Amino acid sequence: MNRERPIGIFDSGIGGLTVVRAIQAALPAERIIYFGDTARVPYGPKSQVTIRKYASDDISILMRYQPKIIIVACNTVSALALDVVEHACGNIPVIGVLKAGAKLAVQATKNRRIGVIGTQATVSSNAYACAINSLNPEIEVVSQACPLFVPLAEEGFVDHPATKLIAREYLSEFSNAGIDTLVLGCTHYPILRRVIEETIGQGIRIIDSAEAVALRTKELMTESGELNPFRKSFAPHLLVSDLPQKFSRLYQLFMNSELPDVELVEV
Amino acid sequence: MNRERPIGIFDSGIGGLTVVRAIQAALPAERIIYFGDTARVPYGPKSQVTIRKYASDDISILMRYQPKIIIVACNTVSALALDVVEHACGNIPVIGVLKAGAKLAVQATKNRRIGVIGTQATVSSNAYACAINSLNPEIEVVSQACPLFVPLAEEGFVDHPATKLIAREYLSEFSNAGIDTLVLGCTHYPILRRVIEETIGQGIRIIDSAEAVALRTKELMTESGELNPFRKSFAPHLLVSDLPQKFSRLYQLFMNSELPDVELVEV
């Protein structure tokens, strides 16, 4: 074990940068290597077979950098292909954003009714409900796919009346469900957190799965003594499979900082 | 030359089915082989390098079926990678949806002011303006990217208030432009034709590039005597690189008929 090895994080695109940001806040002395599969994004609307193939490609790219831990920032991969990632990683610990979010939601709920929003693939997989019920079988989970939230976030329509209308439609599913906790089960959704909070109403605790996975990573690495001993902060090392025109604008939207150097890799 | 060989059509996903429908209406006796790259859709937000690589993969799949003509139903590929397709096709004629749409728009405009809407990649390439100005350099072209139209169409939000709000925002670009013709420069947009027409207002002629490419194909094949002599109609032969859950619903939205057998191919 080498405590100076990086934390490896991957996602279908740039949504996982919300996880990078949360990890940087929780563990500022860690090196981060991030891969975003921007050439094939989004994964959410695609089939399980294709998502599993892509997850296998993604992890083989990250493994070249000998990470000490792997974080699956993509909820869709966490839901449908976590075993593919675990198998490829051998002894390296793997943390999926989904289980971390589910665990935090279970800790948060008082009335045992949790809402989950995510992509079509994540919601159809029922993986959040499974993860939550494996921790507490008495919790009721109500899920809703919100397919337009990713393109709306990527367009920067964070405060647009159309986004509010669409949020109202998607989240109306929860109006009579009596939930007290809502999991943002897609790494893009924190970008729309304010409109989601306003629409869902007061008194419902929002669980950001990016924050949840950062907490879980800190816990795990503290227990195993794998924290980087140096007290220096590093810019993340970014790998992408495509570098589209809007990348720099999106990076700023997600990270609130200027784009560092980015490396293009082939998938 | 074998007149019974199929017409090959490809697109980044299922949007090109609007072209299949237009070809079936114009040339009901033709066999159609269609490839949709549903595993890597959408192309519109991606870089030129990636779009050109994908176009090369797509055409090599279609070439296995010995088509007598190739139709590039994807506006993004027509804009950024038509030469890649032409090179791979050798002697087989290639018709791009973009040039066909540009030609019809030039014939339609009376005041020489044409509007074009499309994906980010299509609009940034300026390819419609180039194609239009190569036919008539005096025409002024005003373009606007409408990135949310594809996800809105795919969600079936064809008559949703949010779609109307977003259309109003995108199309406001044209309110003082004095255009008399608007090109739907993306094969998904015919699905939203009604809301686009209502928003842009009366007196502006809408050019559907799917219909334009069908007209051009009929012209070309009549001239060269390549029309299928049999008077039988065929269901299209569908190839896709991914078969997501919502495929059947999307097929119905685009084709207004039940999904036939679909073949999964690897890219």
XYZ file of C-alpha atoms in Angstrom:
534
model
C 0.000 0.000 0.000
C 1.202 3.462 -0.883
C -0.617 6.308 0.792
C 0.517 8.735 -1.886
C -1.292 6.867 -4.646
C -4.267 8.742 -6.078
C -7.964 8.303 -5.470
C -9.482 7.146 -8.768
C -12.910 8.500 -9.680
C -14.904 7.877 -12.835
C -18.218 8.872 -14.355
C -20.046 8.676 -17.669
C -19.213 12.331 -18.263
C -18.574 15.432 -16.245
C -21.358 14.957 -13.651
C -18.884 13.143 -11.404
C -17.052 16.417 -10.900
C -19.561 17.062 -8.108
C -17.916 14.057 -6.410
C -14.432 15.455 -7.101
C -15.488 18.681 -5.431
C -16.891 16.880 -2.397
C -13.751 14.723 -2.061
C -11.529 17.795 -2.331
C -13.529 19.470 0.430
C -13.378 16.396 2.694
C -9.828 15.268 1.844
C -7.861 18.232 0.487
C -4.470 16.474 0.708
C -5.409 13.650 -1.668
C -4.373 13.329 -5.298
C -7.364 12.682 -7.559
C -7.376 11.017 -10.944
C -10.729 11.475 -12.716
C -11.969 9.833 -15.906
C -15.129 11.102 -17.664
C -16.383 9.119 -20.667
C -17.488 12.251 -22.512
C -17.351 10.464 -25.900
C -20.212 8.131 -24.953
C -22.128 10.144 -22.360
C -24.931 9.770 -21.282
C -25.166 6.237 -19.861
C -28.543 6.809 -18.167
C -30.800 6.138 -21.149
C -28.805 3.102 -22.370
C -29.181 -0.649 -21.775
C -27.589 -2.661 -19.002
C -25.410 -4.632 -21.458
C -23.916 -1.450 -22.879
C -23.489 0.192 -19.458
C -21.570 -2.881 -18.189
C -19.281 -2.860 -21.229
C -18.565 0.853 -20.786
C -17.899 0.420 -17.041
C -15.309 -2.236 -17.855
C -13.580 0.120 -20.324
C -13.639 2.990 -17.829
C -12.090 1.038 -14.992
C -9.266 -0.284 -17.171
C -8.317 3.319 -17.970
C -8.226 4.311 -14.285
C -6.267 1.181 -13.260
C -3.262 2.394 -15.298
C -2.778 5.059 -12.603
C -2.628 2.562 -9.706
C -5.275 4.195 -7.545
C -5.455 3.235 -3.861
C -9.262 3.382 -3.961
C -11.872 3.606 -6.730
C -14.978 5.754 -6.507
C -17.770 5.019 -8.936
C -19.211 8.515 -9.270
C -21.762 7.372 -11.837
C -25.043 6.352 -10.263
C -26.011 4.398 -13.376
C -22.813 2.289 -13.197
C -23.220 1.938 -9.409
C -26.730 0.624 -10.007
C -26.052 -1.741 -12.891
C -22.368 -2.630 -13.038
C -20.734 -2.325 -9.592
C -19.769 -6.024 -9.710
C -17.963 -5.436 -13.043
C -15.905 -2.683 -11.400
C -15.221 -4.701 -8.222
C -14.079 -7.679 -10.258
C -11.675 -5.533 -12.311
C -10.243 -3.826 -9.217
C -9.112 -6.960 -7.404
C -7.932 -5.938 -3.922
C -8.458 -2.214 -4.384
C -11.511 -1.026 -2.447
C -14.443 0.269 -4.505
C -17.013 2.772 -3.257
C -20.143 3.305 -5.294
C -21.991 6.565 -5.009
C -25.255 4.664 -4.768
C -24.573 2.616 -1.622
C -23.057 5.663 0.074
C -26.158 7.741 -0.728
C -28.469 4.934 0.376
C -26.626 4.593 3.713
C -26.814 8.306 4.468
C -30.517 8.385 3.561
C -31.244 5.484 5.906
C -29.459 7.359 8.712
C -31.410 10.542 7.923
C -34.994 9.327 7.623
C -37.201 9.573 10.681
C -40.474 8.338 9.210
C -38.928 5.553 7.096
C -40.125 6.954 3.795
C -37.395 7.900 1.325
C -37.708 9.375 -2.175
C -35.093 8.771 -4.882
C -34.641 10.627 -8.172
C -32.256 9.499 -10.907
C -31.806 8.606 -14.567
C -34.108 6.142 -16.312
C -31.547 3.314 -15.994
C -30.900 3.946 -12.284
C -34.592 4.123 -11.407
C -35.560 1.115 -13.559
C -32.838 -0.969 -11.895
C -34.494 -0.443 -8.494
C -30.953 -0.452 -7.063
C -31.520 2.360 -4.544
C -34.549 0.577 -3.096
C -32.512 -2.652 -2.859
C -29.574 -0.898 -1.178
C -31.861 0.947 1.249
C -33.898 -2.153 2.090
C -30.756 -4.238 2.643
C -29.953 -1.774 5.449
C -33.531 -1.532 6.720
C -36.260 -3.649 5.149
C -38.998 -1.549 6.740
C -38.227 1.608 4.794
C -40.534 2.460 1.913
C -38.796 3.850 -1.180
C -40.568 5.925 -3.846
C -38.543 6.510 -7.026
C -38.932 8.830 -9.977
C -36.842 9.086 -13.160
C -36.050 12.688 -14.162
C -34.451 12.281 -17.619
C -34.523 15.984 -18.518
C -32.603 17.119 -15.421
C -29.213 16.175 -16.943
C -29.631 18.157 -20.191
C -31.196 21.070 -18.268
C -28.232 21.138 -15.848
C -25.756 20.918 -18.741
C -27.460 23.836 -20.482
C -27.079 25.850 -17.285
C -30.888 26.217 -17.013
C -30.520 26.147 -13.225
C -33.033 28.884 -12.535
C -35.139 28.771 -15.693
C -38.969 28.763 -15.553
C -38.972 25.697 -17.845
C -36.805 23.825 -15.333
C -39.255 24.769 -12.579
C -42.195 23.469 -14.640
C -40.425 20.193 -15.393
C -39.305 19.810 -11.743
C -42.881 20.354 -10.605
C -44.059 17.624 -12.968
C -41.403 15.077 -11.995
C -41.548 15.772 -8.256
C -45.365 15.755 -8.061
C -44.884 11.994 -7.726
C -43.788 12.674 -4.136
C -46.575 15.065 -3.121
C -48.678 12.372 -1.437
C -45.862 9.963 -0.656
C -45.096 11.424 2.775
C -41.320 11.157 2.352
C -39.029 13.051 4.752
C -35.788 12.396 2.784
C -34.959 12.739 -0.934
C -31.829 11.239 -2.506
C -30.315 13.069 -5.481
C -29.431 9.819 -7.253
C -27.532 11.385 -10.156
C -24.346 13.415 -9.916
C -25.780 16.153 -12.132
C -28.660 16.900 -9.806
C -26.742 18.945 -7.202
C -26.474 21.597 -9.956
C -30.294 21.866 -9.796
C -30.436 21.498 -6.015
C -32.086 24.859 -5.385
C -34.978 24.324 -7.791
C -35.419 20.774 -6.461
C -35.516 22.046 -2.864
C -37.981 24.814 -3.713
C -40.247 22.400 -5.582
C -40.221 19.522 -3.103
C -40.959 21.918 -0.241
C -39.645 22.453 3.248
C -39.090 19.725 5.789
C -37.632 17.213 3.353
C -33.951 16.415 3.873
C -31.982 16.356 0.618
C -29.230 13.727 0.379
C -26.509 14.627 -2.099
C -24.888 11.338 -3.087
C -21.636 13.176 -3.912
C -21.331 14.384 -0.316
C -22.310 10.945 0.938
C -19.568 9.219 -1.048
C -16.974 11.739 0.176
C -17.941 11.046 3.794
C -17.754 7.292 3.220
C -14.356 7.587 1.511
C -12.941 9.601 4.405
C -14.261 7.046 6.915
C -12.843 4.088 5.018
C -9.435 5.632 4.428
C -9.111 6.836 8.003
C -9.908 3.324 9.296
C -7.371 1.685 6.992
C -4.692 4.330 7.524
C -4.504 5.167 3.842
C -4.770 8.955 4.047
C -2.043 10.862 2.257
C 0.426 12.095 4.936
C 1.352 15.233 3.006
C -0.486 18.460 3.712
C -0.511 19.831 0.220
C -3.463 20.336 -2.079
C -3.483 19.090 -5.649
C -5.505 20.009 -8.717
C -7.341 16.917 -10.007
C -5.778 15.041 -12.937
C -8.507 14.981 -15.579
C -8.906 12.363 -18.310
C -11.747 12.485 -20.844
C -12.638 10.452 -23.944
C -13.869 13.539 -25.818
C -13.185 17.217 -25.442
C -16.300 18.977 -26.696
C -16.551 22.693 -27.224
C -18.641 23.280 -24.125
C -16.296 21.350 -21.795
C -14.668 24.398 -20.283
C -18.042 26.060 -19.570
C -19.332 22.852 -17.976
C -16.207 22.472 -15.850
C -16.770 25.952 -14.471
C -20.437 25.160 -13.790
C -19.542 22.030 -11.823
C -16.271 23.059 -10.169
C -16.604 26.807 -9.884
C -12.964 27.162 -10.978
C -10.960 27.481 -14.190
C -10.292 24.376 -16.268
C -6.875 22.797 -15.575
C -5.014 20.728 -18.213
C -7.086 17.856 -19.532
C -5.811 14.659 -21.101
C -7.673 12.990 -23.967
C -7.770 9.172 -23.861
C -9.246 6.699 -26.317
C -11.935 4.237 -25.190
C -25.691 -1.897 -60.348
C -28.513 -3.835 -58.809
C -31.744 -1.928 -58.424
C -32.948 -4.331 -55.738
C -30.104 -3.390 -53.389
C -31.222 -1.433 -50.326
C -31.034 2.271 -49.565
C -28.651 2.646 -46.618
C -29.501 5.275 -44.005
C -27.665 6.049 -40.784
C -27.943 8.412 -37.861
C -26.438 8.905 -34.422
C -29.574 7.401 -32.894
C -33.225 7.095 -33.721
C -33.781 10.667 -35.009
C -33.016 9.469 -38.535
C -36.242 7.489 -38.466
C -37.927 10.720 -39.620
C -35.838 10.254 -42.790
C -36.880 6.588 -43.040
C -40.495 7.699 -42.856
C -40.022 10.365 -45.544
C -38.204 7.885 -47.831
C -40.952 5.295 -47.350
C -43.555 7.905 -48.291
C -41.633 9.033 -51.382
C -40.290 5.618 -52.463
C -42.505 2.870 -51.002
C -41.014 0.087 -53.149
C -37.465 0.496 -51.814
C -35.759 -1.724 -49.284
C -34.246 0.314 -46.448
C -31.379 -0.656 -44.176
C -31.052 1.712 -41.216
C -28.282 1.948 -38.643
C -28.727 4.018 -35.484
C -25.709 4.390 -33.161
C -27.849 4.268 -30.034
C -24.881 3.172 -27.871
C -23.096 6.503 -28.418
C -25.962 8.904 -29.102
C -25.997 11.941 -29.058
C -23.301 13.181 -31.459
C -24.439 16.823 -31.357
C -22.621 17.922 -28.176
C -19.369 16.078 -29.044
C -16.170 17.184 -30.764
C -15.413 17.004 -34.488
C -12.657 14.397 -33.981
C -15.049 12.054 -32.190
C -17.889 12.663 -34.663
C -15.592 11.794 -37.599
C -14.436 8.589 -35.920
C -18.027 7.561 -35.221
C -19.119 8.368 -38.799
C -16.377 6.066 -40.091
C -17.589 3.225 -37.826
C -21.214 3.779 -38.856
C -20.556 3.660 -42.574
C -18.509 0.466 -42.320
C -21.517 -1.228 -40.703
C -23.877 -0.117 -43.482
C -21.437 -1.101 -46.253
C -21.778 -4.768 -45.262
C -25.293 -4.625 -46.747
C -24.142 -3.374 -50.189
C -26.465 -0.382 -50.365
C -27.043 1.275 -53.747
C -27.094 4.715 -52.143
C -26.169 6.084 -48.704
C -28.214 8.724 -46.912
C -26.548 10.518 -44.014
C -29.619 11.220 -41.891
C -27.520 12.788 -39.140
C -27.164 16.556 -39.561
C -24.136 16.586 -37.272
C -22.295 14.022 -39.443
C -23.460 15.818 -42.615
C -21.971 19.015 -41.221
C -18.674 17.682 -39.901
C -17.841 14.365 -41.553
C -19.496 14.078 -44.975
C -16.058 13.668 -46.602
C -15.308 10.726 -44.290
C -18.504 9.027 -45.486
C -17.911 9.836 -49.165
C -14.383 8.474 -48.994
C -15.569 5.216 -47.404
C -18.380 4.767 -49.951
C -16.227 4.860 -53.083
C -18.568 4.861 -56.112
C -21.792 4.637 -54.146
C -23.615 7.977 -54.153
C -23.961 9.748 -50.799
C -26.726 12.211 -49.939
C -26.390 14.276 -46.797
C -29.478 15.613 -45.132
C -27.787 18.994 -44.751
C -27.150 19.776 -48.434
C -30.629 18.558 -49.335
C -32.193 20.826 -46.705
C -30.026 23.760 -47.769
C -31.051 23.331 -51.410
C -34.771 23.232 -50.630
C -34.444 26.296 -48.394
C -32.696 28.258 -51.148
C -35.544 27.351 -53.534
C -38.138 28.389 -50.942
C -36.877 31.768 -49.723
C -38.310 34.872 -51.379
C -36.530 37.537 -49.297
C -33.163 35.748 -49.132
C -33.140 35.435 -45.353
C -33.045 31.903 -43.983
C -33.015 30.707 -40.372
C -31.422 27.419 -39.319
C -31.837 25.537 -36.039
C -29.743 22.501 -35.072
C -27.488 20.893 -32.482
C -24.512 22.744 -31.005
C -22.062 20.900 -33.295
C -24.115 21.573 -36.454
C -24.569 25.261 -35.700
C -20.953 25.806 -34.599
C -19.718 24.197 -37.830
C -21.534 26.876 -39.869
C -22.121 24.132 -42.448
C -25.697 25.169 -43.335
C -24.601 28.736 -44.050
C -21.754 27.427 -46.219
C -24.050 25.065 -48.140
C -26.684 27.790 -48.626
C -24.144 30.422 -49.680
C -22.473 28.024 -52.125
C -25.853 27.949 -53.921
C -26.539 31.672 -53.525
C -23.954 33.928 -51.879
C -26.496 36.725 -51.399
C -28.622 34.846 -48.899
C -28.256 35.804 -45.268
C -28.319 32.886 -42.805
C -29.162 33.236 -39.102
C -28.457 30.139 -36.981
C -29.427 29.069 -33.495
C -28.430 25.970 -31.517
C -31.350 24.349 -29.664
C -29.636 21.689 -27.513
C -32.688 20.881 -25.380
C -34.965 20.072 -28.326
C -33.531 16.543 -28.708
C -34.079 15.457 -25.086
C -37.490 17.178 -25.036
C -38.539 15.309 -28.215
C -37.234 12.015 -26.818
C -39.203 12.507 -23.619
C -42.330 13.032 -25.716
C -42.728 16.580 -24.337
C -44.163 17.621 -27.720
C -46.926 19.792 -26.330
C -45.565 20.620 -22.871
C -45.569 24.187 -21.492
C -41.836 23.796 -20.678
C -41.134 22.987 -24.328
C -43.061 26.113 -25.354
C -41.014 28.266 -22.948
C -37.734 26.839 -24.195
C -38.817 27.180 -27.837
C -39.727 30.816 -27.206
C -36.279 31.442 -25.749
C -34.352 29.698 -28.536
C -36.464 31.097 -31.371
C -36.488 34.689 -30.052
C -33.161 34.912 -31.911
C -35.222 35.105 -35.115
C -37.785 37.699 -34.015
C -35.971 40.636 -35.606
C -34.084 38.676 -38.240
C -36.777 39.006 -40.916
C -36.404 35.400 -42.128
C -39.109 33.898 -44.361
C -37.766 30.301 -44.201
C -36.628 28.146 -41.262
C -34.656 24.923 -41.705
C -35.173 22.166 -39.106
C -31.513 21.176 -39.140
C -31.819 18.140 -36.864
C -33.823 15.006 -37.565
C -35.445 15.105 -34.127
C -37.014 18.497 -34.691
C -39.931 17.383 -36.900
C -41.302 15.755 -33.709
C -41.568 19.289 -32.258
C -42.718 20.840 -35.538
C -46.049 22.100 -34.194
C -44.567 23.975 -31.231
C -41.824 25.387 -33.476
C -44.405 26.579 -36.022
C -46.593 28.146 -33.340
C -43.639 29.907 -31.747
C -41.966 31.192 -34.894
C -45.295 32.560 -36.157
C -47.173 32.532 -39.425
C -45.666 33.334 -42.789
C -42.397 31.493 -42.214
C -41.922 28.421 -44.352
C -40.588 25.427 -42.406
C -38.103 23.193 -44.244
C -37.981 19.658 -42.883
C -34.592 18.283 -43.907
C -35.978 14.721 -43.772
C -38.512 15.549 -46.485
C -35.824 17.410 -48.422
C -33.492 14.422 -48.450
C -36.317 12.103 -49.561
C -37.101 14.411 -52.502
C -33.424 14.568 -53.466
C -33.055 10.772 -53.239
C -36.073 10.229 -55.497
C -34.704 12.731 -58.033
C -31.243 11.145 -58.074
C -32.466 7.579 -58.330
C -34.982 8.412 -61.047
C -32.256 10.118 -63.098
C -29.878 7.175 -62.739
C -32.566 4.519 -63.273
C -31.871 2.891 -59.929
C -35.432 2.671 -58.613
C -36.507 -0.771 -57.462
C -38.722 -2.224 -60.233
C -40.853 -4.237 -57.808
C -44.076 -2.743 -56.502
C -43.952 -4.208 -53.044
C -43.467 -2.398 -49.780
C -40.921 -3.488 -47.219
C -40.531 -2.875 -43.497
C -37.173 -1.197 -42.831
C -34.318 -3.430 -41.664
C -33.173 -1.871 -38.390
C -29.699 -2.116 -36.892
C -28.785 -0.449 -33.593
C -25.707 -0.453 -31.368
C -27.782 -0.445 -28.189
C -31.326 -1.478 -27.422
C -32.413 0.682 -24.507
C -35.627 0.183 -22.615
C -37.350 3.150 -24.204
C -36.512 2.122 -27.785
C -39.933 0.716 -28.595
C -41.695 3.841 -27.277
C -39.351 6.088 -29.278
C -39.874 4.026 -32.430
C -43.617 4.547 -32.109
C -43.122 8.281 -31.532
C -41.020 8.634 -34.692
C -42.637 6.071 -36.995
C -46.209 5.945 -35.737
C -46.137 2.154 -36.097
C -45.207 -0.910 -34.049
C -41.523 -1.821 -33.683
C -40.385 -4.503 -36.180
C -37.468 -6.877 -35.458
C -34.298 -5.025 -34.566
C -30.751 -6.315 -34.911
C -28.069 -5.395 -32.380
C -24.598 -4.721 -33.821
C -21.336 -3.892 -32.072
C -19.480 -0.664 -32.845
